């Protein structure tokens, strides 16, 4: 006869991702699905922004203004949510790598996520510091005179 397709417990063909092919999202139209995903990421962004603003305000051993805390945390929240969205898309597209290497890929990927998240948080703290202390921002001599910048590079 013909080839028979095997199905797993969730009803998806074996070898395919069940959540994307026959998950609970498939009963909605594509427009509603994109709207719900956008709403999810907007909520995540708002939550991360508020939590980071509270942390940027409370954790340093200095008096940080709310304006500076919200400014630095907004940058960090946008970068973190964007990074996790891009990471989700990239890892979702590379299912063959996970099938080949399995758990051995999880450790380096986890370390990359941890390193990137910490770097984003620290850069957000630097932005918060500069928003709180604008006198610390010094003018770049190299922007006024491009020859000095070229001399620095050579």
PDB file of C-alpha atoms in Angstrom:
ATOM      1  CA  UNK A   1       0.000   0.000   0.000  1.00  0.00           C
ATOM      2  CA  UNK A   2       1.489   3.356   1.023  1.00  0.00           C
ATOM      3  CA  UNK A   3       3.585   4.679   3.791  1.00  0.00           C
ATOM      4  CA  UNK A   4       1.893   5.050   7.127  1.00  0.00           C
ATOM      5  CA  UNK A   5       2.381   8.171   9.228  1.00  0.00           C
ATOM      6  CA  UNK A   6       3.098   7.623  12.899  1.00  0.00           C
ATOM      7  CA  UNK A   7       1.535   9.990  15.426  1.00  0.00           C
ATOM      8  CA  UNK A   8       2.671  10.748  18.971  1.00  0.00           C
ATOM      9  CA  UNK A   9       0.471  11.289  22.067  1.00  0.00           C
ATOM     10  CA  UNK A  10      -0.437  14.882  21.192  1.00  0.00           C
ATOM     11  CA  UNK A  11      -1.646  13.937  17.720  1.00  0.00           C
ATOM     12  CA  UNK A  12       1.248  15.428  15.767  1.00  0.00           C
ATOM     13  CA  UNK A  13       3.200  13.395  13.241  1.00  0.00           C
ATOM     14  CA  UNK A  14       6.362  11.895  14.737  1.00  0.00           C
ATOM     15  CA  UNK A  15       9.417  14.045  14.083  1.00  0.00           C
ATOM     16  CA  UNK A  16       7.519  17.342  14.023  1.00  0.00           C
ATOM     17  CA  UNK A  17       7.020  19.890  16.738  1.00  0.00           C
ATOM     18  CA  UNK A  18       3.602  19.303  18.240  1.00  0.00           C
ATOM     19  CA  UNK A  19       3.148  22.751  19.764  1.00  0.00           C
ATOM     20  CA  UNK A  20       3.529  24.564  16.432  1.00  0.00           C
ATOM     21  CA  UNK A  21       1.726  22.079  14.193  1.00  0.00           C
ATOM     22  CA  UNK A  22      -1.228  20.967  16.279  1.00  0.00           C
ATOM     23  CA  UNK A  23      -1.059  22.884  19.511  1.00  0.00           C
ATOM     24  CA  UNK A  24      -3.724  25.016  21.131  1.00  0.00           C
ATOM     25  CA  UNK A  25      -2.694  27.973  18.944  1.00  0.00           C
ATOM     26  CA  UNK A  26      -3.825  26.239  15.761  1.00  0.00           C
ATOM     27  CA  UNK A  27      -7.517  26.781  16.489  1.00  0.00           C
ATOM     28  CA  UNK A  28      -7.082  30.554  16.171  1.00  0.00           C
ATOM     29  CA  UNK A  29      -6.526  32.498  12.980  1.00  0.00           C
ATOM     30  CA  UNK A  30      -3.018  33.673  12.149  1.00  0.00           C
ATOM     31  CA  UNK A  31      -3.931  37.288  12.943  1.00  0.00           C
ATOM     32  CA  UNK A  32      -5.229  36.416  16.399  1.00  0.00           C
ATOM     33  CA  UNK A  33      -2.144  34.298  17.064  1.00  0.00           C
ATOM     34  CA  UNK A  34       0.191  37.184  16.158  1.00  0.00           C
ATOM     35  CA  UNK A  35      -1.875  39.559  18.289  1.00  0.00           C
ATOM     36  CA  UNK A  36      -1.711  37.217  21.291  1.00  0.00           C
ATOM     37  CA  UNK A  37       2.044  36.744  20.877  1.00  0.00           C
ATOM     38  CA  UNK A  38       2.525  40.513  20.633  1.00  0.00           C
ATOM     39  CA  UNK A  39       0.403  40.978  23.739  1.00  0.00           C
ATOM     40  CA  UNK A  40       2.482  38.359  25.549  1.00  0.00           C
ATOM     41  CA  UNK A  41       5.763  40.085  24.676  1.00  0.00           C
ATOM     42  CA  UNK A  42       4.327  43.494  25.614  1.00  0.00           C
ATOM     43  CA  UNK A  43       3.323  42.142  29.022  1.00  0.00           C
ATOM     44  CA  UNK A  44       6.749  40.554  29.464  1.00  0.00           C
ATOM     45  CA  UNK A  45       8.410  43.835  28.509  1.00  0.00           C
ATOM     46  CA  UNK A  46       6.294  45.803  30.990  1.00  0.00           C
ATOM     47  CA  UNK A  47       6.927  43.339  33.803  1.00  0.00           C
ATOM     48  CA  UNK A  48      10.689  43.160  33.195  1.00  0.00           C
ATOM     49  CA  UNK A  49      10.840  46.968  32.919  1.00  0.00           C
ATOM     50  CA  UNK A  50       9.086  47.492  36.251  1.00  0.00           C
ATOM     51  CA  UNK A  51      11.102  44.838  38.097  1.00  0.00           C
ATOM     52  CA  UNK A  52      14.397  46.193  36.753  1.00  0.00           C
ATOM     53  CA  UNK A  53      13.383  49.759  37.620  1.00  0.00           C
ATOM     54  CA  UNK A  54      12.759  48.709  41.212  1.00  0.00           C
ATOM     55  CA  UNK A  55      16.086  46.859  41.309  1.00  0.00           C
ATOM     56  CA  UNK A  56      18.020  49.732  39.718  1.00  0.00           C
ATOM     57  CA  UNK A  57      16.496  52.114  42.283  1.00  0.00           C
ATOM     58  CA  UNK A  58      16.862  49.957  45.401  1.00  0.00           C
ATOM     59  CA  UNK A  59      20.039  47.906  44.998  1.00  0.00           C
ATOM     60  CA  UNK A  60      22.836  50.453  44.526  1.00  0.00           C
ATOM     61  CA  UNK A  61      24.309  51.878  47.689  1.00  0.00           C
ATOM     62  CA  UNK A  62      23.408  55.362  46.477  1.00  0.00           C
ATOM     63  CA  UNK A  63      20.336  57.500  46.016  1.00  0.00           C
ATOM     64  CA  UNK A  64      19.204  56.854  42.427  1.00  0.00           C
ATOM     65  CA  UNK A  65      16.397  58.966  40.986  1.00  0.00           C
ATOM     66  CA  UNK A  66      13.309  57.288  39.569  1.00  0.00           C
ATOM     67  CA  UNK A  67      13.946  58.927  36.189  1.00  0.00           C
ATOM     68  CA  UNK A  68      17.402  57.379  35.951  1.00  0.00           C
ATOM     69  CA  UNK A  69      16.179  53.994  37.177  1.00  0.00           C
ATOM     70  CA  UNK A  70      13.331  53.900  34.660  1.00  0.00           C
ATOM     71  CA  UNK A  71      15.600  55.068  31.834  1.00  0.00           C
ATOM     72  CA  UNK A  72      18.277  52.436  32.384  1.00  0.00           C
ATOM     73  CA  UNK A  73      15.754  49.706  33.052  1.00  0.00           C
ATOM     74  CA  UNK A  74      13.815  50.543  29.870  1.00  0.00           C
ATOM     75  CA  UNK A  75      16.950  49.989  27.814  1.00  0.00           C
ATOM     76  CA  UNK A  76      17.729  46.740  29.630  1.00  0.00           C
ATOM     77  CA  UNK A  77      14.150  45.480  29.345  1.00  0.00           C
ATOM     78  CA  UNK A  78      13.991  46.178  25.601  1.00  0.00           C
ATOM     79  CA  UNK A  79      17.304  44.422  25.032  1.00  0.00           C
ATOM     80  CA  UNK A  80      16.457  41.407  27.204  1.00  0.00           C
ATOM     81  CA  UNK A  81      13.026  40.802  25.686  1.00  0.00           C
ATOM     82  CA  UNK A  82      14.439  41.329  22.186  1.00  0.00           C
ATOM     83  CA  UNK A  83      17.315  38.972  22.910  1.00  0.00           C
ATOM     84  CA  UNK A  84      15.022  36.241  24.205  1.00  0.00           C
ATOM     85  CA  UNK A  85      12.688  36.668  21.225  1.00  0.00           C
ATOM     86  CA  UNK A  86      15.611  36.365  18.790  1.00  0.00           C
ATOM     87  CA  UNK A  87      17.043  33.456  20.775  1.00  0.00           C
ATOM     88  CA  UNK A  88      13.695  31.657  20.661  1.00  0.00           C
ATOM     89  CA  UNK A  89      13.453  32.113  16.892  1.00  0.00           C
ATOM     90  CA  UNK A  90      17.043  31.010  16.242  1.00  0.00           C
ATOM     91  CA  UNK A  91      16.875  27.932  18.474  1.00  0.00           C
ATOM     92  CA  UNK A  92      13.454  27.041  17.058  1.00  0.00           C
ATOM     93  CA  UNK A  93      14.864  27.050  13.523  1.00  0.00           C
ATOM     94  CA  UNK A  94      17.848  24.870  14.426  1.00  0.00           C
ATOM     95  CA  UNK A  95      16.067  21.712  15.526  1.00  0.00           C
ATOM     96  CA  UNK A  96      18.577  19.512  13.700  1.00  0.00           C
ATOM     97  CA  UNK A  97      21.390  20.704  15.973  1.00  0.00           C
ATOM     98  CA  UNK A  98      19.435  19.711  19.077  1.00  0.00           C
ATOM     99  CA  UNK A  99      18.651  16.328  17.539  1.00  0.00           C
ATOM    100  CA  UNK A 100      22.336  15.708  16.744  1.00  0.00           C
ATOM    101  CA  UNK A 101      23.992  16.902  19.942  1.00  0.00           C
ATOM    102  CA  UNK A 102      21.183  16.737  22.492  1.00  0.00           C
ATOM    103  CA  UNK A 103      22.051  17.919  25.981  1.00  0.00           C
ATOM    104  CA  UNK A 104      25.644  18.829  25.072  1.00  0.00           C
ATOM    105  CA  UNK A 105      24.335  21.939  23.331  1.00  0.00           C
ATOM    106  CA  UNK A 106      22.259  23.058  26.335  1.00  0.00           C
ATOM    107  CA  UNK A 107      25.241  23.926  28.542  1.00  0.00           C
ATOM    108  CA  UNK A 108      27.012  26.338  26.112  1.00  0.00           C
ATOM    109  CA  UNK A 109      23.697  27.886  25.065  1.00  0.00           C
ATOM    110  CA  UNK A 110      22.751  28.419  28.690  1.00  0.00           C
ATOM    111  CA  UNK A 111      26.093  30.075  29.347  1.00  0.00           C
ATOM    112  CA  UNK A 112      25.646  32.355  26.317  1.00  0.00           C
ATOM    113  CA  UNK A 113      22.197  33.381  27.575  1.00  0.00           C
ATOM    114  CA  UNK A 114      23.549  34.047  31.074  1.00  0.00           C
ATOM    115  CA  UNK A 115      26.523  36.064  29.804  1.00  0.00           C
ATOM    116  CA  UNK A 116      24.398  38.145  27.436  1.00  0.00           C
ATOM    117  CA  UNK A 117      21.771  38.835  30.103  1.00  0.00           C
ATOM    118  CA  UNK A 118      24.367  39.992  32.630  1.00  0.00           C
ATOM    119  CA  UNK A 119      26.051  42.235  30.054  1.00  0.00           C
ATOM    120  CA  UNK A 120      22.700  43.795  29.127  1.00  0.00           C
ATOM    121  CA  UNK A 121      21.903  44.422  32.811  1.00  0.00           C
ATOM    122  CA  UNK A 122      25.293  46.001  33.478  1.00  0.00           C
ATOM    123  CA  UNK A 123      25.016  48.258  30.450  1.00  0.00           C
ATOM    124  CA  UNK A 124      21.539  49.308  31.623  1.00  0.00           C
ATOM    125  CA  UNK A 125      23.067  50.176  34.998  1.00  0.00           C
ATOM    126  CA  UNK A 126      25.687  52.321  33.258  1.00  0.00           C
ATOM    127  CA  UNK A 127      22.936  54.158  31.398  1.00  0.00           C
ATOM    128  CA  UNK A 128      21.096  54.630  34.679  1.00  0.00           C
ATOM    129  CA  UNK A 129      24.264  56.048  36.262  1.00  0.00           C
ATOM    130  CA  UNK A 130      24.797  58.488  33.397  1.00  0.00           C
ATOM    131  CA  UNK A 131      21.159  59.613  33.524  1.00  0.00           C
ATOM    132  CA  UNK A 132      21.526  60.220  37.252  1.00  0.00           C
ATOM    133  CA  UNK A 133      24.879  62.023  36.883  1.00  0.00           C
ATOM    134  CA  UNK A 134      24.826  63.872  33.537  1.00  0.00           C
ATOM    135  CA  UNK A 135      27.943  65.888  34.555  1.00  0.00           C
ATOM    136  CA  UNK A 136      29.960  62.675  34.187  1.00  0.00           C
ATOM    137  CA  UNK A 137      29.307  62.618  30.451  1.00  0.00           C
ATOM    138  CA  UNK A 138      32.234  64.380  28.866  1.00  0.00           C
ATOM    139  CA  UNK A 139      32.294  65.703  25.375  1.00  0.00           C
ATOM    140  CA  UNK A 140      34.298  63.690  22.919  1.00  0.00           C
ATOM    141  CA  UNK A 141      37.192  65.612  21.435  1.00  0.00           C
ATOM    142  CA  UNK A 142      37.154  63.199  18.534  1.00  0.00           C
ATOM    143  CA  UNK A 143      33.701  64.278  17.373  1.00  0.00           C
ATOM    144  CA  UNK A 144      34.812  67.908  17.057  1.00  0.00           C
ATOM    145  CA  UNK A 145      38.068  67.050  15.286  1.00  0.00           C
ATOM    146  CA  UNK A 146      37.953  63.857  13.160  1.00  0.00           C
ATOM    147  CA  UNK A 147      41.717  64.039  12.486  1.00  0.00           C
ATOM    148  CA  UNK A 148      42.459  63.221  16.129  1.00  0.00           C
ATOM    149  CA  UNK A 149      40.187  60.197  15.833  1.00  0.00           C
ATOM    150  CA  UNK A 150      42.034  59.026  12.723  1.00  0.00           C
ATOM    151  CA  UNK A 151      45.372  59.580  14.491  1.00  0.00           C
ATOM    152  CA  UNK A 152      44.135  57.453  17.371  1.00  0.00           C
ATOM    153  CA  UNK A 153      43.244  54.615  14.988  1.00  0.00           C
ATOM    154  CA  UNK A 154      46.579  54.679  13.144  1.00  0.00           C
TER     155      UNK A 154
END
